[in-house]
Amino acid sequence: MQRKTRLHTGLLIPVVLAAVLTACGGDDADTTTTAAGATTTTTTQGETTTTTRAAGGIALEFAAEVEAGSGFEVTWTGPDNQDDYVTIVEANAAEGDYLSYFYTRDGATGTLLAPVDDGDYEVRYVDGASETTQASSPLVVTPYEVTLEAPAEVEATGEFEVTWTKSGGDGPDDYITVVPVGAAEGTYEDYFYTRDGASGTLQAPVEAGDFEVRYVNGAEERTLAAMEITVTAIEITLEAPAEVEAGAEFEVVWTGPNGAQDYITIVPAGSAEGTYLDYEYTTAGSPITLQAPAEPGDYEIWYASDRVPGTFASVPIVVR
């Protein structure tokens, strides 16, 4: 059974692509003048472009509206002094503030990433030496819409496919991951980047329980959409000798999820999570061979994983 989740922050507003520089005037153009200079908003065939011209021959041109979390192009002309840059900031932000930016030395057109929060913003041409704004123009960031589709239930460590959409296009570092329900922002386990395609494969966690598949904005590490999935348990068993000689090799027969990073190890009894001595990855098959420590005492055989902390099965063993 496939579960489809459709989450958004508001009504879907199509992203407007930057148009080629258009001469001012005409019935479709709405022109206003700001303190920074002349700002012309031109609509041609349904596409709206904002062009701002300021003193010193500085100009900025970009789409009048862009969708939250999406990239958009800005074309500029200006002095291109060392370290001059173009950035996006909240409307009326203080001098020196910046969010996404590019240096003018990198070309006459650059890409900025719209913030996750919709609202009123500005695109600024900033002098790199003085950190003062030489030209600015308003930008409206509209709400986004994201969908996620994945199975409602998967087996522990099993692979499953996730399909996603984002109405205005994804950011360059956006990604899809699976995490425990309610995990803090920035938490991730297995993941894939959205730039790699409209669907990708995740591996379910080792432990059973309630998890979330999340679409995460990579620039701000914020979740744009999430859907719950259930990870079902796979029984784990371990069979090993009750006693072995110090330094001797012995076999461990096991059953379990056999995730790519699952392993079996021997540790002193009562060891902290993450402790290991001799070990073997389960991908080697069953049985696996371990070597007993040189020091006699009480030990345990653990089934564990590099992917997440925790011991998922254990049996005692005595080293003579």
PDB file of C-alpha atoms in Angstrom:
ATOM      1  CA  MET A   1       0.000   0.000   0.000  1.00  0.00           C
ATOM      2  CA  GLN A   2       1.391   3.412  -0.963  1.00  0.00           C
ATOM      3  CA  ARG A   3       0.675   6.429   1.232  1.00  0.00           C
ATOM      4  CA  LYS A   4       0.722   9.853  -0.376  1.00  0.00           C
ATOM      5  CA  THR A   5       1.192  13.011   1.666  1.00  0.00           C
ATOM      6  CA  ARG A   6       0.520  16.486   0.332  1.00  0.00           C
ATOM      7  CA  LEU A   7       1.693  19.297   2.575  1.00  0.00           C
ATOM      8  CA  HIS A   8       2.061  23.017   1.906  1.00  0.00           C
ATOM      9  CA  THR A   9       2.307  26.377   3.616  1.00  0.00           C
ATOM     10  CA  GLY A  10      -0.395  28.040   1.550  1.00  0.00           C
ATOM     11  CA  LEU A  11      -1.939  28.232  -1.898  1.00  0.00           C
ATOM     12  CA  LEU A  12       0.242  27.095  -4.743  1.00  0.00           C
ATOM     13  CA  ILE A  13       1.520  30.069  -6.742  1.00  0.00           C
ATOM     14  CA  PRO A  14       3.534  29.169  -9.828  1.00  0.00           C
ATOM     15  CA  VAL A  15       7.133  30.366  -9.808  1.00  0.00           C
ATOM     16  CA  VAL A  16       7.823  33.170 -12.309  1.00  0.00           C
ATOM     17  CA  LEU A  17      10.936  32.791 -14.410  1.00  0.00           C
ATOM     18  CA  ALA A  18      13.261  35.751 -14.988  1.00  0.00           C
ATOM     19  CA  ALA A  19      12.613  37.382 -18.360  1.00  0.00           C
ATOM     20  CA  VAL A  20      15.100  38.988 -20.726  1.00  0.00           C
ATOM     21  CA  LEU A  21      15.617  42.742 -20.104  1.00  0.00           C
ATOM     22  CA  THR A  22      12.542  44.539 -21.450  1.00  0.00           C
ATOM     23  CA  ALA A  23      12.320  48.207 -22.369  1.00  0.00           C
ATOM     24  CA  CYS A  24      10.267  50.270 -19.931  1.00  0.00           C
ATOM     25  CA  GLY A  25       6.813  51.418 -20.905  1.00  0.00           C
ATOM     26  CA  GLY A  26       3.782  49.897 -22.575  1.00  0.00           C
ATOM     27  CA  ASP A  27       0.314  49.101 -21.314  1.00  0.00           C
ATOM     28  CA  ASP A  28       1.493  46.047 -19.361  1.00  0.00           C
ATOM     29  CA  ALA A  29       4.173  47.828 -17.323  1.00  0.00           C
ATOM     30  CA  ASP A  30       3.647  49.245 -13.838  1.00  0.00           C
ATOM     31  CA  THR A  31       6.462  51.689 -13.003  1.00  0.00           C
ATOM     32  CA  THR A  32       7.249  53.188  -9.612  1.00  0.00           C
ATOM     33  CA  THR A  33      10.191  55.219  -8.307  1.00  0.00           C
ATOM     34  CA  THR A  34      11.989  54.426  -5.031  1.00  0.00           C
ATOM     35  CA  ALA A  35      14.693  56.188  -3.033  1.00  0.00           C
ATOM     36  CA  ALA A  36      17.239  53.771  -4.434  1.00  0.00           C
ATOM     37  CA  GLY A  37      16.384  54.714  -8.019  1.00  0.00           C
ATOM     38  CA  ALA A  38      13.902  53.763 -10.709  1.00  0.00           C
ATOM     39  CA  THR A  39      12.192  50.394 -10.350  1.00  0.00           C
ATOM     40  CA  THR A  40      10.286  49.065 -13.358  1.00  0.00           C
ATOM     41  CA  THR A  41       7.965  46.085 -13.160  1.00  0.00           C
ATOM     42  CA  THR A  42       7.277  44.674 -16.617  1.00  0.00           C
ATOM     43  CA  THR A  43       4.794  41.923 -17.448  1.00  0.00           C
ATOM     44  CA  THR A  44       5.237  40.196 -20.783  1.00  0.00           C
ATOM     45  CA  GLN A  45       3.193  37.147 -21.762  1.00  0.00           C
ATOM     46  CA  GLY A  46       2.333  36.488 -18.116  1.00  0.00           C
ATOM     47  CA  GLU A  47       5.930  36.750 -16.886  1.00  0.00           C
ATOM     48  CA  THR A  48       6.818  39.591 -14.513  1.00  0.00           C
ATOM     49  CA  THR A  49      10.345  41.005 -14.261  1.00  0.00           C
ATOM     50  CA  THR A  50      11.613  43.646 -11.845  1.00  0.00           C
ATOM     51  CA  THR A  51      14.382  45.933 -13.088  1.00  0.00           C
ATOM     52  CA  THR A  52      15.984  48.490 -10.743  1.00  0.00           C
ATOM     53  CA  ARG A  53      18.379  51.175 -11.944  1.00  0.00           C
ATOM     54  CA  ALA A  54      20.411  53.188  -9.434  1.00  0.00           C
ATOM     55  CA  ALA A  55      23.089  55.862  -9.525  1.00  0.00           C
ATOM     56  CA  GLY A  56      26.463  54.841 -10.877  1.00  0.00           C
ATOM     57  CA  GLY A  57      25.026  52.633 -13.606  1.00  0.00           C
ATOM     58  CA  ILE A  58      24.027  49.805 -11.229  1.00  0.00           C
ATOM     59  CA  ALA A  59      21.053  47.713 -12.294  1.00  0.00           C
ATOM     60  CA  LEU A  60      19.360  44.553 -10.974  1.00  0.00           C
ATOM     61  CA  GLU A  61      16.956  42.374 -12.927  1.00  0.00           C
ATOM     62  CA  PHE A  62      15.057  39.311 -11.668  1.00  0.00           C
ATOM     63  CA  ALA A  63      11.613  37.752 -11.369  1.00  0.00           C
ATOM     64  CA  ALA A  64       9.149  39.810  -9.334  1.00  0.00           C
ATOM     65  CA  GLU A  65       7.949  36.697  -7.464  1.00  0.00           C
ATOM     66  CA  VAL A  66       9.705  33.420  -6.634  1.00  0.00           C
ATOM     67  CA  GLU A  67       8.659  30.403  -4.619  1.00  0.00           C
ATOM     68  CA  ALA A  68      10.045  29.761  -1.129  1.00  0.00           C
ATOM     69  CA  GLY A  69      13.080  27.477  -1.147  1.00  0.00           C
ATOM     70  CA  SER A  70      13.652  27.778  -4.892  1.00  0.00           C
ATOM     71  CA  GLY A  71      16.578  29.174  -6.830  1.00  0.00           C
ATOM     72  CA  PHE A  72      16.203  32.211  -9.109  1.00  0.00           C
ATOM     73  CA  GLU A  73      18.512  34.143 -11.395  1.00  0.00           C
ATOM     74  CA  VAL A  74      19.584  37.754 -10.959  1.00  0.00           C
ATOM     75  CA  THR A  75      21.247  39.719 -13.752  1.00  0.00           C
ATOM     76  CA  TRP A  76      23.231  42.773 -12.683  1.00  0.00           C
ATOM     77  CA  THR A  77      25.342  45.590 -14.064  1.00  0.00           C
ATOM     78  CA  GLY A  78      27.608  47.685 -11.883  1.00  0.00           C
ATOM     79  CA  PRO A  79      31.179  48.549 -10.870  1.00  0.00           C
ATOM     80  CA  ASP A  80      32.106  44.946  -9.970  1.00  0.00           C
ATOM     81  CA  ASN A  81      34.611  46.062  -7.348  1.00  0.00           C
ATOM     82  CA  GLN A  82      36.567  43.415  -5.468  1.00  0.00           C
ATOM     83  CA  ASP A  83      34.212  41.464  -3.180  1.00  0.00           C
ATOM     84  CA  ASP A  84      31.026  43.195  -4.414  1.00  0.00           C
ATOM     85  CA  TYR A  85      28.109  40.816  -4.106  1.00  0.00           C
ATOM     86  CA  VAL A  86      24.381  40.401  -4.737  1.00  0.00           C
ATOM     87  CA  THR A  87      22.232  39.029  -1.924  1.00  0.00           C
ATOM     88  CA  ILE A  88      18.653  38.508  -0.765  1.00  0.00           C
ATOM     89  CA  VAL A  89      17.537  39.855   2.619  1.00  0.00           C
ATOM     90  CA  GLU A  90      14.318  40.483   4.497  1.00  0.00           C
ATOM     91  CA  ALA A  91      12.651  43.755   3.532  1.00  0.00           C
ATOM     92  CA  ASN A  92      14.257  46.690   5.376  1.00  0.00           C
ATOM     93  CA  ALA A  93      17.025  44.497   6.822  1.00  0.00           C
ATOM     94  CA  ALA A  94      19.994  46.289   8.384  1.00  0.00           C
ATOM     95  CA  GLU A  95      23.107  47.057   6.339  1.00  0.00           C
ATOM     96  CA  GLY A  96      25.466  44.101   6.318  1.00  0.00           C
ATOM     97  CA  ASP A  97      22.698  41.505   6.609  1.00  0.00           C
ATOM     98  CA  TYR A  98      22.704  38.781   3.983  1.00  0.00           C
ATOM     99  CA  LEU A  99      21.131  35.412   3.238  1.00  0.00           C
ATOM    100  CA  SER A 100      21.887  33.636  -0.035  1.00  0.00           C
ATOM    101  CA  TYR A 101      24.457  35.566  -2.125  1.00  0.00           C
ATOM    102  CA  PHE A 102      26.904  35.430  -5.014  1.00  0.00           C
ATOM    103  CA  TYR A 103      29.972  37.529  -5.837  1.00  0.00           C
ATOM    104  CA  THR A 104      29.711  39.771  -8.887  1.00  0.00           C
ATOM    105  CA  ARG A 105      33.171  38.588  -9.971  1.00  0.00           C
ATOM    106  CA  ASP A 106      31.582  35.211 -10.773  1.00  0.00           C
ATOM    107  CA  GLY A 107      29.589  36.569 -13.714  1.00  0.00           C
ATOM    108  CA  ALA A 108      26.906  38.984 -14.866  1.00  0.00           C
ATOM    109  CA  THR A 109      24.168  36.550 -13.858  1.00  0.00           C
ATOM    110  CA  GLY A 110      24.022  34.549 -10.647  1.00  0.00           C
ATOM    111  CA  THR A 111      21.605  32.361  -8.745  1.00  0.00           C
ATOM    112  CA  LEU A 112      20.115  33.136  -5.337  1.00  0.00           C
ATOM    113  CA  LEU A 113      18.105  30.747  -3.171  1.00  0.00           C
ATOM    114  CA  ALA A 114      14.807  32.087  -1.841  1.00  0.00           C
ATOM    115  CA  PRO A 115      14.260  31.599   1.922  1.00  0.00           C
ATOM    116  CA  VAL A 116      11.857  28.974   3.238  1.00  0.00           C
ATOM    117  CA  ASP A 117       9.576  31.600   4.808  1.00  0.00           C
ATOM    118  CA  ASP A 118       7.355  33.441   2.330  1.00  0.00           C
ATOM    119  CA  GLY A 119       6.962  37.218   2.546  1.00  0.00           C
ATOM    120  CA  ASP A 120       8.571  40.477   1.453  1.00  0.00           C
ATOM    121  CA  TYR A 121      12.299  40.537   0.699  1.00  0.00           C
ATOM    122  CA  GLU A 122      14.866  42.650  -1.134  1.00  0.00           C
ATOM    123  CA  VAL A 123      17.595  41.850  -3.613  1.00  0.00           C
ATOM    124  CA  ARG A 124      20.632  44.072  -3.009  1.00  0.00           C
ATOM    125  CA  TYR A 125      23.835  44.991  -4.806  1.00  0.00           C
ATOM    126  CA  VAL A 126      26.365  45.468  -1.993  1.00  0.00           C
ATOM    127  CA  ASP A 127      29.762  47.156  -2.092  1.00  0.00           C
ATOM    128  CA  GLY A 128      32.137  44.558  -0.666  1.00  0.00           C
ATOM    129  CA  ALA A 129      34.568  47.037   0.875  1.00  0.00           C
ATOM    130  CA  SER A 130      32.085  49.208   2.790  1.00  0.00           C
ATOM    131  CA  GLU A 131      29.244  46.655   3.159  1.00  0.00           C
ATOM    132  CA  THR A 132      26.809  49.339   1.989  1.00  0.00           C
ATOM    133  CA  THR A 133      23.857  48.784  -0.327  1.00  0.00           C
ATOM    134  CA  GLN A 134      24.354  50.417  -3.735  1.00  0.00           C
ATOM    135  CA  ALA A 135      21.030  49.288  -5.222  1.00  0.00           C
ATOM    136  CA  SER A 136      18.037  47.298  -4.007  1.00  0.00           C
ATOM    137  CA  SER A 137      14.732  46.084  -5.333  1.00  0.00           C
ATOM    138  CA  PRO A 138      11.729  44.346  -3.722  1.00  0.00           C
ATOM    139  CA  LEU A 139      10.978  40.659  -4.156  1.00  0.00           C
ATOM    140  CA  VAL A 140       7.931  38.667  -3.089  1.00  0.00           C
ATOM    141  CA  VAL A 141       8.573  35.097  -1.911  1.00  0.00           C
ATOM    142  CA  THR A 142       5.444  32.984  -2.314  1.00  0.00           C
ATOM    143  CA  PRO A 143       4.446  29.814  -0.393  1.00  0.00           C
ATOM    144  CA  TYR A 144       5.748  26.416  -1.511  1.00  0.00           C
ATOM    145  CA  GLU A 145       4.016  23.083  -2.001  1.00  0.00           C
ATOM    146  CA  VAL A 146       5.750  19.738  -1.469  1.00  0.00           C
ATOM    147  CA  THR A 147       4.440  16.197  -1.860  1.00  0.00           C
ATOM    148  CA  LEU A 148       5.933  12.925  -0.619  1.00  0.00           C
ATOM    149  CA  GLU A 149       4.904   9.397  -1.556  1.00  0.00           C
ATOM    150  CA  ALA A 150       6.269   6.274   0.174  1.00  0.00           C
ATOM    151  CA  PRO A 151       5.036   2.915   1.519  1.00  0.00           C
ATOM    152  CA  ALA A 152       3.049   3.097   4.750  1.00  0.00           C
ATOM    153  CA  GLU A 153       5.017   0.162   6.194  1.00  0.00           C
ATOM    154  CA  VAL A 154       8.529  -1.215   5.613  1.00  0.00           C
ATOM    155  CA  GLU A 155      10.658  -3.923   7.214  1.00  0.00           C
ATOM    156  CA  ALA A 156      13.641  -2.980   9.350  1.00  0.00           C
ATOM    157  CA  THR A 157      16.710  -2.296   7.127  1.00  0.00           C
ATOM    158  CA  GLY A 158      14.592  -2.868   4.004  1.00  0.00           C
ATOM    159  CA  GLU A 159      14.995  -0.563   1.018  1.00  0.00           C
ATOM    160  CA  PHE A 160      11.994   1.487  -0.109  1.00  0.00           C
ATOM    161  CA  GLU A 161      11.316   4.151  -2.730  1.00  0.00           C
ATOM    162  CA  VAL A 162      10.252   7.741  -2.063  1.00  0.00           C
ATOM    163  CA  THR A 163       8.805   9.997  -4.768  1.00  0.00           C
ATOM    164  CA  TRP A 164       8.703  13.760  -4.218  1.00  0.00           C
ATOM    165  CA  THR A 165       7.571  16.956  -5.918  1.00  0.00           C
ATOM    166  CA  LYS A 166       8.182  20.621  -5.111  1.00  0.00           C
ATOM    167  CA  SER A 167       6.139  23.069  -7.125  1.00  0.00           C
ATOM    168  CA  GLY A 168       8.817  25.740  -7.639  1.00  0.00           C
ATOM    169  CA  GLY A 169      11.779  23.414  -7.986  1.00  0.00           C
ATOM    170  CA  ASP A 170      14.182  22.087  -5.373  1.00  0.00           C
ATOM    171  CA  GLY A 171      17.157  23.811  -3.799  1.00  0.00           C
ATOM    172  CA  PRO A 172      20.668  22.565  -4.679  1.00  0.00           C
ATOM    173  CA  ASP A 173      21.194  20.823  -1.320  1.00  0.00           C
ATOM    174  CA  ASP A 174      17.642  19.697  -0.523  1.00  0.00           C
ATOM    175  CA  TYR A 175      17.371  16.079   0.563  1.00  0.00           C
ATOM    176  CA  ILE A 176      14.972  13.315   1.624  1.00  0.00           C
ATOM    177  CA  THR A 177      15.684  11.351   4.805  1.00  0.00           C
ATOM    178  CA  VAL A 178      14.054   8.994   7.308  1.00  0.00           C
ATOM    179  CA  VAL A 179      14.155   9.790  11.041  1.00  0.00           C
ATOM    180  CA  PRO A 180      12.297   8.877  14.249  1.00  0.00           C
ATOM    181  CA  VAL A 181       8.986  10.710  14.653  1.00  0.00           C
ATOM    182  CA  GLY A 182       9.559  14.042  16.379  1.00  0.00           C
ATOM    183  CA  ALA A 183      13.332  14.060  15.820  1.00  0.00           C
ATOM    184  CA  ALA A 184      15.004  17.471  16.086  1.00  0.00           C
ATOM    185  CA  GLU A 185      15.567  19.536  12.943  1.00  0.00           C
ATOM    186  CA  GLY A 186      18.851  18.589  11.303  1.00  0.00           C
ATOM    187  CA  THR A 187      18.560  14.925  12.350  1.00  0.00           C
ATOM    188  CA  TYR A 188      19.042  12.459   9.519  1.00  0.00           C
ATOM    189  CA  GLU A 189      19.709   8.779   8.935  1.00  0.00           C
ATOM    190  CA  ASP A 190      19.746   7.354   5.418  1.00  0.00           C
ATOM    191  CA  TYR A 191      19.133  10.084   2.797  1.00  0.00           C
ATOM    192  CA  PHE A 192      19.355  11.078  -0.860  1.00  0.00           C
ATOM    193  CA  TYR A 193      19.610  14.491  -2.531  1.00  0.00           C
ATOM    194  CA  THR A 194      16.602  15.709  -4.510  1.00  0.00           C
ATOM    195  CA  ARG A 195      18.987  16.908  -7.231  1.00  0.00           C
ATOM    196  CA  ASP A 196      19.547  13.242  -8.082  1.00  0.00           C
ATOM    197  CA  GLY A 197      16.000  12.766  -9.320  1.00  0.00           C
ATOM    198  CA  ALA A 198      12.280  12.906  -8.548  1.00  0.00           C
ATOM    199  CA  SER A 199      12.479   9.579  -6.706  1.00  0.00           C
ATOM    200  CA  GLY A 200      15.130   7.833  -4.673  1.00  0.00           C
ATOM    201  CA  THR A 201      15.751   4.871  -2.394  1.00  0.00           C
ATOM    202  CA  LEU A 202      16.104   4.908   1.389  1.00  0.00           C
ATOM    203  CA  GLN A 203      17.040   2.092   3.747  1.00  0.00           C
ATOM    204  CA  ALA A 204      14.777   1.682   6.762  1.00  0.00           C
ATOM    205  CA  PRO A 205      16.321   1.872  10.245  1.00  0.00           C
ATOM    206  CA  VAL A 206      17.411  -1.237  12.112  1.00  0.00           C
ATOM    207  CA  GLU A 207      14.982  -0.749  14.977  1.00  0.00           C
ATOM    208  CA  ALA A 208      11.205  -1.079  14.633  1.00  0.00           C
ATOM    209  CA  GLY A 209       8.841   1.782  15.417  1.00  0.00           C
ATOM    210  CA  ASP A 210       7.298   4.987  14.107  1.00  0.00           C
ATOM    211  CA  PHE A 211       9.419   7.065  11.740  1.00  0.00           C
ATOM    212  CA  GLU A 212       9.066  10.018   9.379  1.00  0.00           C
ATOM    213  CA  VAL A 213      10.170  10.540   5.810  1.00  0.00           C
ATOM    214  CA  ARG A 214      11.157  14.202   5.524  1.00  0.00           C
ATOM    215  CA  TYR A 215      11.801  16.637   2.686  1.00  0.00           C
ATOM    216  CA  VAL A 216      14.492  18.948   4.100  1.00  0.00           C
ATOM    217  CA  ASN A 217      15.638  22.319   2.787  1.00  0.00           C
ATOM    218  CA  GLY A 218      19.415  21.889   2.730  1.00  0.00           C
ATOM    219  CA  ALA A 219      20.260  25.592   3.056  1.00  0.00           C
ATOM    220  CA  GLU A 220      18.342  26.106   6.294  1.00  0.00           C
ATOM    221  CA  GLU A 221      18.112  22.477   7.513  1.00  0.00           C
ATOM    222  CA  ARG A 222      14.340  22.875   7.869  1.00  0.00           C
ATOM    223  CA  THR A 223      11.675  20.283   7.171  1.00  0.00           C
ATOM    224  CA  LEU A 224       9.297  21.355   4.405  1.00  0.00           C
ATOM    225  CA  ALA A 225       7.131  18.208   4.447  1.00  0.00           C
ATOM    226  CA  ALA A 226       6.965  14.960   6.411  1.00  0.00           C
ATOM    227  CA  MET A 227       4.976  11.733   6.341  1.00  0.00           C
ATOM    228  CA  GLU A 228       4.888   8.929   8.881  1.00  0.00           C
ATOM    229  CA  ILE A 229       5.871   5.345   8.112  1.00  0.00           C
ATOM    230  CA  THR A 230       5.951   2.250  10.308  1.00  0.00           C
ATOM    231  CA  VAL A 231       9.090   0.132  10.467  1.00  0.00           C
ATOM    232  CA  THR A 232       8.282  -3.469  11.383  1.00  0.00           C
ATOM    233  CA  ALA A 233      10.646  -5.693  13.343  1.00  0.00           C
ATOM    234  CA  ILE A 234      12.747  -8.565  12.044  1.00  0.00           C
ATOM    235  CA  GLU A 235      13.688 -11.200  14.634  1.00  0.00           C
ATOM    236  CA  ILE A 236      17.376 -11.268  15.559  1.00  0.00           C
ATOM    237  CA  THR A 237      18.968 -14.425  17.003  1.00  0.00           C
ATOM    238  CA  LEU A 238      22.526 -15.231  18.047  1.00  0.00           C
ATOM    239  CA  GLU A 239      23.987 -18.683  18.742  1.00  0.00           C
ATOM    240  CA  ALA A 240      27.529 -19.001  20.131  1.00  0.00           C
ATOM    241  CA  PRO A 241      29.449 -21.359  22.470  1.00  0.00           C
ATOM    242  CA  ALA A 242      28.866 -20.769  26.169  1.00  0.00           C
ATOM    243  CA  GLU A 243      32.636 -20.876  26.740  1.00  0.00           C
ATOM    244  CA  VAL A 244      35.753 -20.420  24.559  1.00  0.00           C
ATOM    245  CA  GLU A 245      39.489 -20.442  25.173  1.00  0.00           C
ATOM    246  CA  ALA A 246      41.313 -17.105  25.315  1.00  0.00           C
ATOM    247  CA  GLY A 247      42.525 -16.150  21.842  1.00  0.00           C
ATOM    248  CA  ALA A 248      40.612 -18.968  20.138  1.00  0.00           C
ATOM    249  CA  GLU A 249      38.430 -18.528  17.079  1.00  0.00           C
ATOM    250  CA  PHE A 250      34.760 -19.482  17.328  1.00  0.00           C
ATOM    251  CA  GLU A 251      31.642 -19.299  15.177  1.00  0.00           C
ATOM    252  CA  VAL A 252      28.464 -17.273  15.703  1.00  0.00           C
ATOM    253  CA  VAL A 253      25.297 -18.318  13.895  1.00  0.00           C
ATOM    254  CA  TRP A 254      22.879 -15.430  13.457  1.00  0.00           C
ATOM    255  CA  THR A 255      19.603 -14.372  11.878  1.00  0.00           C
ATOM    256  CA  GLY A 256      18.487 -10.787  11.487  1.00  0.00           C
ATOM    257  CA  PRO A 257      17.891  -7.851   9.157  1.00  0.00           C
ATOM    258  CA  ASN A 258      21.400  -7.954   7.635  1.00  0.00           C
ATOM    259  CA  GLY A 259      21.642  -4.215   6.970  1.00  0.00           C
ATOM    260  CA  ALA A 260      24.669  -3.023   5.001  1.00  0.00           C
ATOM    261  CA  GLN A 261      26.343  -1.686   8.159  1.00  0.00           C
ATOM    262  CA  ASP A 262      25.168  -4.321  10.666  1.00  0.00           C
ATOM    263  CA  TYR A 263      27.883  -6.255  12.485  1.00  0.00           C
ATOM    264  CA  ILE A 264      28.477  -8.838  15.232  1.00  0.00           C
ATOM    265  CA  THR A 265      31.162  -8.261  17.843  1.00  0.00           C
ATOM    266  CA  ILE A 266      32.449  -9.524  21.199  1.00  0.00           C
ATOM    267  CA  VAL A 267      32.776  -7.069  24.115  1.00  0.00           C
ATOM    268  CA  PRO A 268      33.356  -7.206  27.884  1.00  0.00           C
ATOM    269  CA  ALA A 269      30.075  -7.749  29.762  1.00  0.00           C
ATOM    270  CA  GLY A 270      28.431  -4.436  30.640  1.00  0.00           C
ATOM    271  CA  SER A 271      30.318  -2.384  28.025  1.00  0.00           C
ATOM    272  CA  ALA A 272      29.008   0.991  26.874  1.00  0.00           C
ATOM    273  CA  GLU A 273      27.130   1.207  23.566  1.00  0.00           C
ATOM    274  CA  GLY A 274      29.542   1.493  20.649  1.00  0.00           C
ATOM    275  CA  THR A 275      32.232  -0.685  22.253  1.00  0.00           C
ATOM    276  CA  TYR A 276      33.688  -3.412  20.048  1.00  0.00           C
ATOM    277  CA  LEU A 277      36.619  -5.812  19.951  1.00  0.00           C
ATOM    278  CA  ASP A 278      36.860  -8.382  17.165  1.00  0.00           C
ATOM    279  CA  TYR A 279      33.896  -8.053  14.778  1.00  0.00           C
ATOM    280  CA  GLU A 280      32.488  -9.105  11.425  1.00  0.00           C
ATOM    281  CA  TYR A 281      29.816  -7.481   9.231  1.00  0.00           C
ATOM    282  CA  THR A 282      26.690  -9.567   8.714  1.00  0.00           C
ATOM    283  CA  THR A 283      27.069  -9.169   4.968  1.00  0.00           C
ATOM    284  CA  ALA A 284      29.724 -11.911   5.293  1.00  0.00           C
ATOM    285  CA  GLY A 285      26.877 -14.364   5.891  1.00  0.00           C
ATOM    286  CA  SER A 286      26.034 -16.829   8.650  1.00  0.00           C
ATOM    287  CA  PRO A 287      27.916 -18.150  10.501  1.00  0.00           C
ATOM    288  CA  ILE A 288      30.640 -15.555  11.064  1.00  0.00           C
ATOM    289  CA  THR A 289      33.945 -16.156  12.858  1.00  0.00           C
ATOM    290  CA  LEU A 290      35.230 -14.103  15.784  1.00  0.00           C
ATOM    291  CA  GLN A 291      38.393 -14.361  17.848  1.00  0.00           C
ATOM    292  CA  ALA A 292      38.106 -14.444  21.637  1.00  0.00           C
ATOM    293  CA  PRO A 293      40.065 -11.817  23.616  1.00  0.00           C
ATOM    294  CA  ALA A 294      43.368 -12.804  25.232  1.00  0.00           C
ATOM    295  CA  GLU A 295      42.110 -11.852  28.681  1.00  0.00           C
ATOM    296  CA  PRO A 296      39.751 -14.338  30.410  1.00  0.00           C
ATOM    297  CA  GLY A 297      36.466 -13.089  31.797  1.00  0.00           C
ATOM    298  CA  ASP A 298      32.777 -12.524  31.143  1.00  0.00           C
ATOM    299  CA  TYR A 299      31.916 -11.219  27.689  1.00  0.00           C
ATOM    300  CA  GLU A 300      28.911 -10.701  25.424  1.00  0.00           C
ATOM    301  CA  ILE A 301      28.243 -11.241  21.730  1.00  0.00           C
ATOM    302  CA  TRP A 302      26.394  -8.243  20.266  1.00  0.00           C
ATOM    303  CA  TYR A 303      24.385  -7.636  17.105  1.00  0.00           C
ATOM    304  CA  ALA A 304      24.861  -3.902  16.391  1.00  0.00           C
ATOM    305  CA  SER A 305      24.989  -1.417  13.502  1.00  0.00           C
ATOM    306  CA  ASP A 306      27.147   1.487  12.370  1.00  0.00           C
ATOM    307  CA  ARG A 307      24.024   3.320  11.222  1.00  0.00           C
ATOM    308  CA  VAL A 308      22.469   3.963  14.621  1.00  0.00           C
ATOM    309  CA  PRO A 309      23.581   3.516  18.231  1.00  0.00           C
ATOM    310  CA  GLY A 310      22.249   0.555  20.152  1.00  0.00           C
ATOM    311  CA  THR A 311      22.616  -3.171  20.662  1.00  0.00           C
ATOM    312  CA  PHE A 312      19.801  -5.116  19.039  1.00  0.00           C
ATOM    313  CA  ALA A 313      20.574  -8.583  20.431  1.00  0.00           C
ATOM    314  CA  SER A 314      23.160 -10.077  22.798  1.00  0.00           C
ATOM    315  CA  VAL A 315      24.177 -13.397  24.346  1.00  0.00           C
ATOM    316  CA  PRO A 316      26.726 -14.052  27.148  1.00  0.00           C
ATOM    317  CA  ILE A 317      29.986 -15.910  26.611  1.00  0.00           C
ATOM    318  CA  VAL A 318      32.826 -16.819  29.015  1.00  0.00           C
ATOM    319  CA  VAL A 319      36.457 -16.616  27.934  1.00  0.00           C
ATOM    320  CA  ARG A 320      38.651 -19.128  29.854  1.00  0.00           C
TER     321      ARG A 320
END
